[in-house]
Short mmCIF file of C-alpha atoms and ligand atoms in Angstrom, two decimals:
data_model
loop_
_atom_site.label_atom_id
_atom_site.label_comp_id
_atom_site.label_asym_id
_atom_site.label_seq_id
_atom_site.Cartn_x
_atom_site.Cartn_y
_atom_site.Cartn_z
CA UNK A 1 183.22 -49.10 -202.49
CA UNK A 2 179.86 -50.16 -203.87
CA UNK A 3 178.86 -50.66 -200.24
CA UNK A 4 179.76 -47.14 -199.24
CA UNK A 5 177.76 -45.90 -202.27
CA UNK A 6 174.82 -47.91 -201.42
CA UNK A 7 175.03 -46.73 -197.97
CA UNK A 8 175.37 -43.16 -198.98
CA UNK A 9 172.29 -43.74 -201.21
CA UNK A 10 170.15 -45.27 -198.52
CA UNK A 11 171.21 -42.31 -196.32
CA UNK A 12 170.23 -39.71 -198.99
CA UNK A 13 166.93 -41.60 -199.76
CA UNK A 14 166.21 -41.29 -195.85
CA UNK A 15 166.96 -37.49 -196.05
CA UNK A 16 164.77 -37.09 -199.01
CA UNK A 17 161.99 -38.85 -197.42
CA UNK A 18 162.19 -36.91 -194.17
CA UNK A 19 162.44 -33.67 -195.95
CA UNK A 20 159.57 -34.75 -198.18
CA UNK A 21 157.42 -35.61 -195.12
CA UNK A 22 158.42 -32.31 -193.29
CA UNK A 23 157.61 -30.26 -196.45
CA UNK A 24 154.25 -31.89 -196.96
CA UNK A 25 153.23 -31.44 -193.36
CA UNK A 26 154.39 -27.72 -193.36
CA UNK A 27 152.28 -27.33 -196.64
CA UNK A 28 149.36 -29.01 -195.04
CA UNK A 29 149.55 -26.78 -192.07
CA UNK A 30 149.71 -23.77 -194.15
CA UNK A 31 147.09 -24.73 -196.59
CA UNK A 32 144.87 -25.56 -193.55
CA UNK A 33 145.65 -22.00 -192.25
CA UNK A 34 144.77 -20.57 -195.60
CA UNK A 35 147.55 -18.26 -196.04
CA UNK A 36 151.34 -18.65 -195.66
CA UNK A 37 152.74 -16.21 -193.03
CA UNK A 38 155.30 -14.96 -195.49
CA UNK A 39 152.54 -13.97 -197.97
CA UNK A 40 150.61 -12.41 -195.12
CA UNK A 41 153.74 -10.58 -194.30
CA UNK A 42 154.28 -9.54 -197.96
CA UNK A 43 150.62 -8.35 -198.30
CA UNK A 44 151.18 -6.12 -195.38
CA UNK A 45 154.16 -4.30 -196.26
CA UNK A 46 153.60 -0.72 -197.49
CA UNK A 47 154.72 -0.05 -201.02
CA UNK A 48 154.90 3.43 -202.56
CA UNK A 49 154.15 2.29 -206.00
CA UNK A 50 154.64 5.53 -207.89
CA UNK A 51 158.25 5.96 -208.84
CA UNK A 52 157.84 9.69 -209.21
CA UNK A 53 157.67 10.01 -205.44
CA UNK A 54 160.46 7.58 -204.51
CA UNK A 55 162.16 8.34 -201.17
CA UNK A 56 164.93 6.59 -199.32
CA UNK A 57 163.24 6.17 -196.14
CA UNK A 58 166.14 4.26 -194.67
CA UNK A 59 168.24 7.36 -195.15
CA UNK A 60 165.51 9.56 -193.78
CA UNK A 61 165.17 7.46 -190.63
CA UNK A 62 168.90 7.38 -190.22
CA UNK A 63 169.20 11.19 -190.22
CA UNK A 64 171.35 11.02 -193.22
CA UNK A 65 171.79 14.77 -194.18
CA UNK A 66 171.97 14.65 -197.84
CA UNK A 67 168.72 12.50 -197.92
CA UNK A 68 166.96 14.76 -195.85
CA UNK A 69 167.88 17.62 -198.08
CA UNK A 70 166.63 15.83 -201.21
CA UNK A 71 163.48 14.95 -199.51
CA UNK A 72 162.92 18.67 -198.49
CA UNK A 73 163.30 19.61 -202.33
CA UNK A 74 161.09 16.75 -203.30
CA UNK A 75 158.20 18.06 -200.84
CA UNK A 76 158.75 21.42 -202.47
CA UNK A 77 158.45 20.35 -206.04
CA UNK A 78 155.26 20.78 -208.17
CA UNK A 79 154.96 17.11 -209.07
CA UNK A 80 155.12 16.26 -205.30
CA UNK A 81 152.71 18.99 -204.34
CA UNK A 82 150.08 17.93 -207.02
CA UNK A 83 150.33 14.32 -206.10
CA UNK A 84 146.85 12.79 -205.87
CA UNK A 85 144.94 12.87 -202.43
CA UNK A 86 141.95 10.84 -201.95
CA UNK A 87 138.85 13.17 -201.19
CA UNK A 88 135.78 12.29 -198.92
CA UNK A 89 133.92 11.00 -201.93
CA UNK A 90 136.90 8.73 -202.99
CA UNK A 91 136.78 7.30 -199.40
CA UNK A 92 133.05 6.64 -199.38
CA UNK A 93 133.20 4.77 -202.70
CA UNK A 94 136.56 2.98 -201.71
CA UNK A 95 135.26 1.77 -198.38
CA UNK A 96 131.89 0.56 -199.86
CA UNK A 97 133.90 -2.66 -200.51
CA UNK A 98 135.36 -3.23 -197.27
CA UNK A 99 137.41 -6.29 -198.13
CA UNK A 100 139.09 -4.58 -201.05
CA UNK A 101 139.51 -1.30 -198.86
CA UNK A 102 141.31 -3.08 -196.00
CA UNK A 103 143.51 -5.13 -198.34
CA UNK A 104 144.51 -2.39 -200.55
CA UNK A 105 145.26 0.03 -197.52
CA UNK A 106 147.03 -2.93 -195.94
CA UNK A 107 145.27 -2.90 -192.60
CA UNK A 108 146.43 -5.47 -190.22
CA UNK A 109 143.52 -7.79 -189.55
CA UNK A 110 145.02 -10.32 -187.38
CA UNK A 111 146.77 -9.80 -183.87
CA UNK A 112 150.55 -9.72 -184.55
CA UNK A 113 151.13 -11.47 -181.24
CA UNK A 114 149.47 -13.01 -178.24
CA UNK A 115 150.82 -10.31 -176.00
CA UNK A 116 149.24 -7.86 -177.96
CA UNK A 117 145.88 -9.74 -178.30
CA UNK A 118 145.73 -10.00 -174.42
CA UNK A 119 146.37 -6.23 -174.00
CA UNK A 120 143.56 -4.28 -175.93
CA UNK A 121 144.01 -0.39 -176.06
CA UNK A 122 141.20 2.03 -176.38
CA UNK A 123 141.50 5.17 -178.42
CA UNK A 124 139.40 8.63 -178.52
CA UNK A 125 140.19 10.32 -181.83
CA UNK A 126 138.85 13.83 -182.05
CA UNK A 127 138.85 14.90 -185.83
CA UNK A 128 137.41 17.61 -187.94
CA UNK A 129 138.81 17.58 -191.42
CA UNK A 130 141.40 15.95 -193.80
CA UNK A 131 139.99 12.54 -194.15
CA UNK A 132 143.04 11.35 -195.96
CA UNK A 133 145.23 12.12 -192.76
CA UNK A 134 142.60 10.40 -190.56
CA UNK A 135 142.74 7.30 -192.58
CA UNK A 136 146.45 7.30 -192.64
CA UNK A 137 146.56 7.57 -189.01
CA UNK A 138 143.75 4.63 -188.56
CA UNK A 139 145.65 2.25 -190.75
CA UNK A 140 148.91 2.82 -188.80
CA UNK A 141 147.52 2.42 -185.33
CA UNK A 142 144.77 -0.23 -186.42
CA UNK A 143 144.75 -3.59 -184.59
CA UNK A 144 141.81 -5.87 -184.47
CA UNK A 145 141.94 -6.45 -180.66
CA UNK A 146 141.94 -2.64 -179.86
CA UNK A 147 138.77 -0.28 -179.99
CA UNK A 148 138.53 3.16 -181.49
CA UNK A 149 135.97 5.84 -180.84
CA UNK A 150 136.06 8.58 -183.57
CA UNK A 151 134.61 11.97 -182.53
CA UNK A 152 133.83 14.11 -185.65
CA UNK A 153 133.21 17.81 -185.06
CA UNK A 154 129.48 18.70 -185.53
CA UNK A 155 130.30 21.58 -187.69
CA UNK A 156 132.30 19.36 -190.10
CA UNK A 157 130.82 19.06 -193.40
CA UNK A 158 128.26 16.37 -193.74
CA UNK A 159 130.36 14.58 -196.44
CA UNK A 160 133.30 14.36 -194.06
CA UNK A 161 131.03 12.66 -191.40
CA UNK A 162 129.80 10.30 -193.95
CA UNK A 163 133.36 9.37 -195.20
CA UNK A 164 134.46 8.63 -191.46
CA UNK A 165 131.21 6.59 -190.90
CA UNK A 166 131.92 4.70 -194.09
CA UNK A 167 135.49 3.81 -193.06
CA UNK A 168 134.29 2.90 -189.56
CA UNK A 169 131.73 0.76 -191.14
CA UNK A 170 134.42 -1.77 -192.40
CA UNK A 171 135.57 -2.57 -188.80
CA UNK A 172 133.61 -4.00 -185.90
CA UNK A 173 136.00 -2.13 -183.46
CA UNK A 174 135.90 1.36 -184.85
CA UNK A 175 132.86 3.53 -184.42
CA UNK A 176 131.63 7.17 -184.58
CA UNK A 177 130.87 8.65 -181.03
CA UNK A 178 127.21 8.46 -180.23
CA UNK A 179 127.11 12.06 -179.13
CA UNK A 180 128.94 14.71 -181.34
CA UNK A 181 129.87 18.21 -180.14
CA UNK A 182 130.33 21.46 -181.82
CA UNK A 183 134.14 21.84 -180.92
CA UNK A 184 135.22 25.44 -180.13
CA UNK A 185 138.87 26.26 -179.64
CA UNK A 186 139.81 26.50 -175.88
CA UNK A 187 136.49 25.76 -174.80
CA UNK A 188 134.75 22.86 -172.81
CA UNK A 189 133.45 21.10 -175.95
CA UNK A 190 136.97 19.80 -176.59
CA UNK A 191 137.02 17.95 -173.25
CA UNK A 192 133.41 16.85 -173.83
CA UNK A 193 134.33 15.35 -177.07
CA UNK A 194 136.72 12.97 -175.15
CA UNK A 195 134.27 12.45 -172.49
CA UNK A 196 131.67 11.16 -174.96
CA UNK A 197 134.09 8.74 -176.31
CA UNK A 198 135.14 7.52 -172.77
CA UNK A 199 131.40 6.85 -171.94
CA UNK A 200 130.98 4.97 -175.27
CA UNK A 201 134.38 2.98 -174.92
CA UNK A 202 133.25 1.91 -171.30
CA UNK A 203 130.02 0.57 -172.66
CA UNK A 204 131.78 -1.75 -175.18
CA UNK A 205 132.03 -5.34 -174.43
CA UNK A 206 135.74 -5.28 -174.25
CA UNK A 207 137.97 -4.83 -171.25
CA UNK A 208 140.64 -2.37 -172.83
CA UNK A 209 143.54 -1.72 -170.54
CA UNK A 210 144.35 1.96 -171.37
CA UNK A 211 142.84 4.89 -173.16
CA UNK A 212 144.76 7.26 -175.44
CA UNK A 213 143.39 10.27 -176.78
CA UNK A 214 144.42 11.55 -180.17
CA UNK A 215 143.59 14.36 -182.75
CA UNK A 216 143.95 14.40 -186.54
CA UNK A 217 147.53 15.82 -186.43
CA UNK A 218 149.01 13.17 -184.20
CA UNK A 219 151.10 10.18 -185.31
CA UNK A 220 152.46 7.37 -183.64
CA UNK A 221 156.15 6.95 -182.75
CA UNK A 222 155.88 3.17 -181.63
CA UNK A 223 154.34 -0.05 -182.85
CA UNK A 224 151.34 -1.46 -181.11
CA UNK A 225 153.68 -4.06 -179.59
CA UNK A 226 156.06 -1.49 -178.25
CA UNK A 227 153.04 0.64 -176.77
CA UNK A 228 151.63 -2.63 -175.06
CA UNK A 229 155.20 -3.21 -173.57
CA UNK A 230 155.30 0.57 -172.58
CA UNK A 231 151.87 0.47 -170.96
CA UNK A 232 152.36 -2.69 -169.15
CA UNK A 233 155.53 -1.28 -167.47
CA UNK A 234 153.42 1.60 -166.09
CA UNK A 235 151.64 -0.96 -163.78
CA UNK A 236 148.28 0.91 -163.70
CA UNK A 237 149.75 4.39 -163.54
CA UNK A 238 148.67 7.09 -165.86
CA UNK A 239 151.03 9.17 -167.97
CA UNK A 240 150.44 12.75 -168.72
CA UNK A 241 151.98 16.19 -168.34
CA UNK A 242 151.20 17.71 -165.11
CA UNK A 243 152.96 20.53 -163.53
CA UNK A 244 152.84 23.58 -161.16
CA UNK A 245 150.55 26.29 -162.61
CA UNK A 246 152.38 29.52 -163.57
CA UNK A 247 150.60 32.50 -162.06
CA UNK A 248 149.81 34.03 -165.59
CA UNK A 249 147.57 30.90 -166.53
CA UNK A 250 145.52 31.01 -163.21
CA UNK A 251 142.89 33.49 -164.92
CA UNK A 252 142.01 30.63 -167.16
CA UNK A 253 140.05 29.06 -164.25
CA UNK A 254 139.71 31.97 -161.82
CA UNK A 255 137.18 33.65 -164.56
CA UNK A 256 134.13 32.45 -166.05
CA UNK A 257 134.35 32.04 -169.92
CA UNK A 258 131.53 31.42 -172.38
CA UNK A 259 131.17 30.66 -176.03
CA UNK A 260 129.90 33.71 -178.16
CA UNK A 261 129.48 33.18 -181.78
CA UNK A 262 131.94 30.33 -181.94
CA UNK A 263 134.59 32.17 -179.98
CA UNK A 264 135.35 31.87 -176.20
CA UNK A 265 135.25 35.04 -174.20
CA UNK A 266 136.19 36.00 -170.81
CA UNK A 267 132.99 37.30 -168.98
CA UNK A 268 135.30 38.97 -166.33
CA UNK A 269 133.04 37.36 -163.50
CA UNK A 270 135.14 35.56 -160.81
CA UNK A 271 134.67 32.01 -160.41
CA UNK A 272 134.26 30.05 -157.16
CA UNK A 273 137.37 28.22 -156.01
CA UNK A 274 137.47 24.69 -157.47
CA UNK A 275 135.50 22.19 -155.28
CA UNK A 276 138.64 20.00 -154.48
CA UNK A 277 141.16 20.15 -151.59
CA UNK A 278 144.18 19.55 -153.88
CA UNK A 279 145.80 22.30 -155.96
CA UNK A 280 145.32 22.94 -159.62
CA UNK A 281 147.86 21.85 -162.00
CA UNK A 282 148.74 22.55 -165.69
CA UNK A 283 149.29 20.09 -168.61
CA UNK A 284 148.24 19.20 -171.92
CA UNK A 285 145.09 17.88 -173.79
CA UNK A 286 146.57 14.40 -174.17
CA UNK A 287 146.60 11.67 -171.69
CA UNK A 288 147.55 7.92 -171.35
CA UNK A 289 144.99 6.80 -168.81
CA UNK A 290 144.23 3.42 -167.25
CA UNK A 291 140.86 2.00 -167.45
CA UNK A 292 140.56 2.35 -163.59
CA UNK A 293 141.24 6.12 -164.06
CA UNK A 294 138.52 6.33 -166.73
CA UNK A 295 135.89 4.30 -164.73
CA UNK A 296 136.54 6.42 -161.56
CA UNK A 297 135.70 9.74 -163.25
CA UNK A 298 132.12 8.64 -163.73
CA UNK A 299 131.73 7.09 -160.28
CA UNK A 300 133.13 9.69 -157.90
CA UNK A 301 130.65 12.32 -156.95
CA UNK A 302 133.50 14.66 -155.88
CA UNK A 303 135.13 14.36 -159.51
CA UNK A 304 131.84 14.74 -161.12
CA UNK A 305 131.33 18.12 -159.35
CA UNK A 306 135.03 19.16 -160.29
CA UNK A 307 134.25 18.37 -163.93
CA UNK A 308 131.06 20.55 -163.77
CA UNK A 309 133.07 23.30 -162.08
CA UNK A 310 135.45 22.99 -165.23
CA UNK A 311 132.92 23.78 -167.80
CA UNK A 312 133.14 27.52 -167.98
CA UNK A 313 136.94 27.83 -167.70
CA UNK A 314 139.35 28.60 -170.45
CA UNK A 315 141.06 25.77 -172.23
CA UNK A 316 139.90 23.13 -169.57
CA UNK A 317 141.80 20.46 -171.43
CA UNK A 318 145.04 22.14 -170.24
CA UNK A 319 144.33 21.92 -166.56
CA UNK A 320 141.50 19.38 -165.98
CA UNK A 321 143.50 16.12 -166.85
CA UNK A 322 146.61 17.44 -165.09
CA UNK A 323 144.73 18.32 -161.82
CA UNK A 324 142.91 14.90 -161.83
CA UNK A 325 146.19 13.21 -162.04
CA UNK A 326 147.21 14.89 -158.96
CA UNK A 327 144.22 13.95 -156.65
CA UNK A 328 145.08 11.54 -154.17
CA UNK A 329 142.09 9.15 -154.47
CA UNK A 330 142.37 9.00 -158.27
CA UNK A 331 143.60 5.63 -159.77
CA UNK A 332 147.12 5.70 -161.24
CA UNK A 333 147.70 9.43 -160.07
CA UNK A 334 150.72 10.85 -158.52
CA UNK A 335 151.13 12.76 -155.19
CA UNK A 336 150.50 16.49 -155.00
CA UNK A 337 154.05 17.36 -153.84
CA UNK A 338 155.85 19.43 -156.67
CA UNK A 339 158.70 16.85 -156.78
CA UNK A 340 156.19 14.72 -158.58
CA UNK A 341 155.73 17.10 -161.44
CA UNK A 342 155.75 15.54 -164.85
CA UNK A 343 156.72 17.62 -167.82
CA UNK A 344 155.47 16.71 -171.39
CA UNK A 345 159.02 15.33 -172.15
CA UNK A 346 158.79 12.95 -169.28
CA UNK A 347 155.23 11.78 -169.82
CA UNK A 348 154.45 9.16 -172.63
CA UNK A 349 151.44 10.98 -173.99
CA UNK A 350 152.81 13.41 -176.51
CA UNK A 351 155.86 14.68 -177.98
CA UNK A 352 155.59 18.27 -179.07
CA UNK A 353 158.50 20.80 -180.01
CA UNK A 354 157.59 24.55 -179.19
CA UNK A 355 159.59 26.94 -181.26
CA UNK A 356 160.75 28.92 -178.17
CA UNK A 357 162.45 25.95 -176.62
CA UNK A 358 164.05 24.48 -179.64
CA UNK A 359 167.77 24.83 -179.82
CA UNK A 360 171.15 23.04 -179.47
CA UNK A 361 170.71 20.13 -176.91
CA UNK A 362 174.30 20.45 -176.01
CA UNK A 363 173.82 23.97 -174.65
CA UNK A 364 170.72 22.92 -172.78
CA UNK A 365 167.68 22.98 -175.11
CA UNK A 366 165.33 20.25 -174.68
CA UNK A 367 164.93 19.40 -178.42
CA UNK A 368 166.81 20.09 -181.63
CA UNK A 369 165.24 22.90 -184.10
CA UNK A 370 162.10 22.07 -186.15
CA UNK A 371 162.86 21.01 -189.78
CA UNK A 372 159.22 21.61 -190.83
CA UNK A 373 157.23 24.72 -190.07
CA UNK A 374 155.69 26.27 -186.92
CA UNK A 375 151.82 26.66 -186.30
CA UNK A 376 151.05 28.65 -183.20
CA UNK A 377 154.60 28.01 -181.96
CA UNK A 378 154.13 24.26 -182.40
CA UNK A 379 156.52 22.34 -184.85
CA UNK A 380 154.84 20.51 -187.63
CA UNK A 381 157.55 17.94 -188.28
CA UNK A 382 159.65 17.70 -191.40
CA UNK A 383 161.42 14.39 -192.28
CA UNK A 384 164.72 15.76 -190.61
CA UNK A 385 162.85 15.59 -187.17
CA UNK A 386 162.42 12.03 -187.35
CA UNK A 387 165.68 10.33 -186.30
CA UNK A 388 165.68 12.30 -183.11
CA UNK A 389 161.88 11.89 -182.31
CA UNK A 390 162.25 7.94 -182.82
CA UNK A 391 164.85 8.01 -179.97
CA UNK A 392 162.26 9.49 -177.56
CA UNK A 393 159.96 7.30 -175.29
CA UNK A 394 156.62 9.15 -176.29
CA UNK A 395 153.87 6.89 -177.97
CA UNK A 396 152.81 9.75 -180.17
CA UNK A 397 153.84 13.07 -181.46
CA UNK A 398 151.94 16.09 -182.59
CA UNK A 399 151.88 17.71 -185.18
CA UNK A 400 152.26 16.11 -188.61
CA UNK A 401 150.67 17.36 -191.87
CA UNK A 402 151.01 15.68 -195.40
CA UNK A 403 150.48 19.04 -196.86
CA UNK A 404 153.71 20.32 -195.02
CA UNK A 405 155.85 17.23 -195.20
CA UNK A 406 154.26 14.19 -196.58
CA UNK A 407 157.55 12.58 -196.66
CA UNK A 408 158.06 12.57 -192.82
CA UNK A 409 154.53 10.78 -192.47
CA UNK A 410 155.34 8.25 -195.40
CA UNK A 411 158.72 7.30 -193.78
CA UNK A 412 157.50 7.07 -190.36
CA UNK A 413 154.52 4.89 -191.41
CA UNK A 414 156.84 2.72 -193.44
CA UNK A 415 159.31 2.36 -190.60
CA UNK A 416 156.65 1.40 -188.12
CA UNK A 417 155.13 -1.01 -190.50
CA UNK A 418 158.34 -2.68 -191.14
CA UNK A 419 159.28 -3.02 -187.48
CA UNK A 420 155.75 -4.62 -186.70
CA UNK A 421 156.38 -7.01 -189.54
CA UNK A 422 159.95 -7.72 -188.58
CA UNK A 423 158.38 -8.75 -185.09
CA UNK A 424 155.69 -10.86 -186.86
CA UNK A 425 158.44 -12.93 -188.55
CA UNK A 426 160.22 -13.45 -185.21
CA UNK A 427 156.89 -15.04 -183.91
CA UNK A 428 156.10 -17.29 -186.74
C1 NAG B 1 169.47 5.23 -198.61
O1 NAG B 1 170.31 5.92 -197.67
C2 NAG B 1 171.20 5.15 -197.09
C3 NAG B 1 172.09 6.07 -196.09
O2 NAG B 1 171.26 6.26 -194.76
C4 NAG B 1 172.31 4.34 -197.98
O3 NAG B 1 173.12 3.62 -197.29
C5 NAG B 1 171.45 3.61 -198.95
O4 NAG B 1 172.32 3.12 -200.00
C6 NAG B 1 170.38 4.52 -199.60
N1 NAG B 1 169.63 3.54 -200.60
C7 NAG B 1 169.33 3.94 -201.92
C8 NAG B 1 168.51 3.08 -202.69
O5 NAG B 1 169.85 5.07 -202.33
C1 NAG B 2 139.86 -2.04 -205.03
O1 NAG B 2 140.12 -0.71 -204.77
C2 NAG B 2 140.94 -0.08 -205.62
C3 NAG B 2 141.40 1.41 -205.30
O2 NAG B 2 140.13 2.13 -204.95
C4 NAG B 2 140.45 -0.01 -207.11
O3 NAG B 2 141.32 0.46 -207.98
C5 NAG B 2 140.13 -1.45 -207.53
O4 NAG B 2 139.39 -1.42 -208.83
C6 NAG B 2 139.05 -2.11 -206.44
N1 NAG B 2 139.02 -3.47 -206.78
C7 NAG B 2 137.82 -4.15 -206.51
C8 NAG B 2 137.82 -5.48 -206.88
O5 NAG B 2 136.68 -3.55 -206.23
C1 NAG B 3 129.67 -9.63 -174.49
O1 NAG B 3 130.58 -10.65 -174.02
C2 NAG B 3 129.88 -11.75 -173.44
C3 NAG B 3 131.02 -12.63 -172.70
O2 NAG B 3 132.15 -12.68 -173.76
C4 NAG B 3 129.21 -12.44 -174.57
O3 NAG B 3 128.42 -13.64 -174.01
C5 NAG B 3 128.08 -11.58 -175.30
O4 NAG B 3 127.43 -12.09 -176.30
C6 NAG B 3 128.93 -10.36 -175.62
N1 NAG B 3 127.81 -9.32 -176.05
C7 NAG B 3 127.85 -8.73 -177.21
C8 NAG B 3 126.64 -7.48 -177.37
O5 NAG B 3 128.86 -8.75 -178.02
C1 NAG B 4 128.38 25.23 -184.31
O1 NAG B 4 128.84 26.51 -183.71
C2 NAG B 4 128.91 27.66 -184.71
C3 NAG B 4 129.32 28.91 -184.02
O2 NAG B 4 128.71 29.08 -182.80
C4 NAG B 4 127.52 27.97 -185.19
O3 NAG B 4 127.58 28.84 -186.29
C5 NAG B 4 126.91 26.66 -186.04
O4 NAG B 4 125.86 26.72 -186.45
C6 NAG B 4 127.06 25.47 -185.03
N1 NAG B 4 126.87 24.30 -185.71
C7 NAG B 4 126.08 23.16 -185.26
C8 NAG B 4 125.83 22.02 -186.28
O5 NAG B 4 125.49 23.20 -184.16
#
């Protein structure tokens, strides 16, 4: 009996010692690393501190009808509408103390996985107002291994540019484009803004693998890790909308247009045919492009001539990228044949809901009705749109607006952060 107890005691002692050694080693390891992963994780979770604006984001993401209705009512309430929003000046003061700024705003300052670290993504972000929306977008897509070029419209107020500069100055890998354009709707200047960022990004001492262009009303639907996985699966191909041009849109590049008093005007002068052998195609302003694609644009004399030719067309962003993507010698392009047409729904670049296509999916509509509001026929998403959107393959969606539905953005941001952190815990 005594013998058994003694043996048991020795066994326990052995266990304690073993546990003790393990614990000390782990502690030593964590202390040597400076921070415990669990604390890093906690520090990065987004917390909505003010209980007045509580929203059950799990319910929203699950598409729970009652929760969605409650959220909608909340966005309409005076208390919610009057919730504080940081101004340009607030951001300038706030980001003067970078370490406080990045900590309070919960920027992820270390790569969350080796896979992401080895696959840097470049961004061209074109903005003109709403610094709070820009900062929300940046902190959601930010990763230290990526690189971000921010193009601020030349006619934006100086304080807006200063606030964007001040935020960018907190990161080595976020910068303002070296050349800023006065961006006029539907004119070449919109494309030139992206081209300026492309040039700057190629100059950077970082071999990013893909380039994604964004505007201030875009928001991601995927975490950085999910994006890396989808981009790797493209195997060097680009992903953007490129379809046969409908006849009513041909005038956009058959006539010469020019900007008069900040508005684009048809001069009624016929343009020469495009200086390329392949046909013109239609698409959107947004692309997911391989580094080879971007490098090729500035190397090929034929493409440089085509780009010159595009400069006096109407809305060149909606046919230039789409046409480049169908030119046989362009890296990552697809063949000219119409069987290779890619719709916006089939490309990764952007999820957009057009009012005239919304409806009952079971009756043939491409997407369910918008639960937010429409601007120029485009849905500004509401919280009720999220469940369906998150099931799609797109990397980003357009348009979001905190003034229309801040809850949609809050829950999407929370959801993505939670997913990114869950992956982190799996890795550590
Ligand atoms: C949030 O909504 C979900 C339904 O999707 C529900 O299961 C959960 O209990 C709700 N949480 C709270 C705190 O109300
Ligand atoms: C950090 O920023 C927050 C938010 O602007 C501010 O309330 C706080 O005083 C700052 N802390 C320090 C140490 O600067
Ligand atoms: C660029 O990268 C090279 C090789 O990694 C390094 O030696 C050089 O210092 C870097 N230059 C700058 C300006 O960061
Ligand atoms: C930008 O264009 C508008 C309209 O043409 C003009 O009024 C404004 O002065 C321009 N701003 C700058 C900074 O060039």
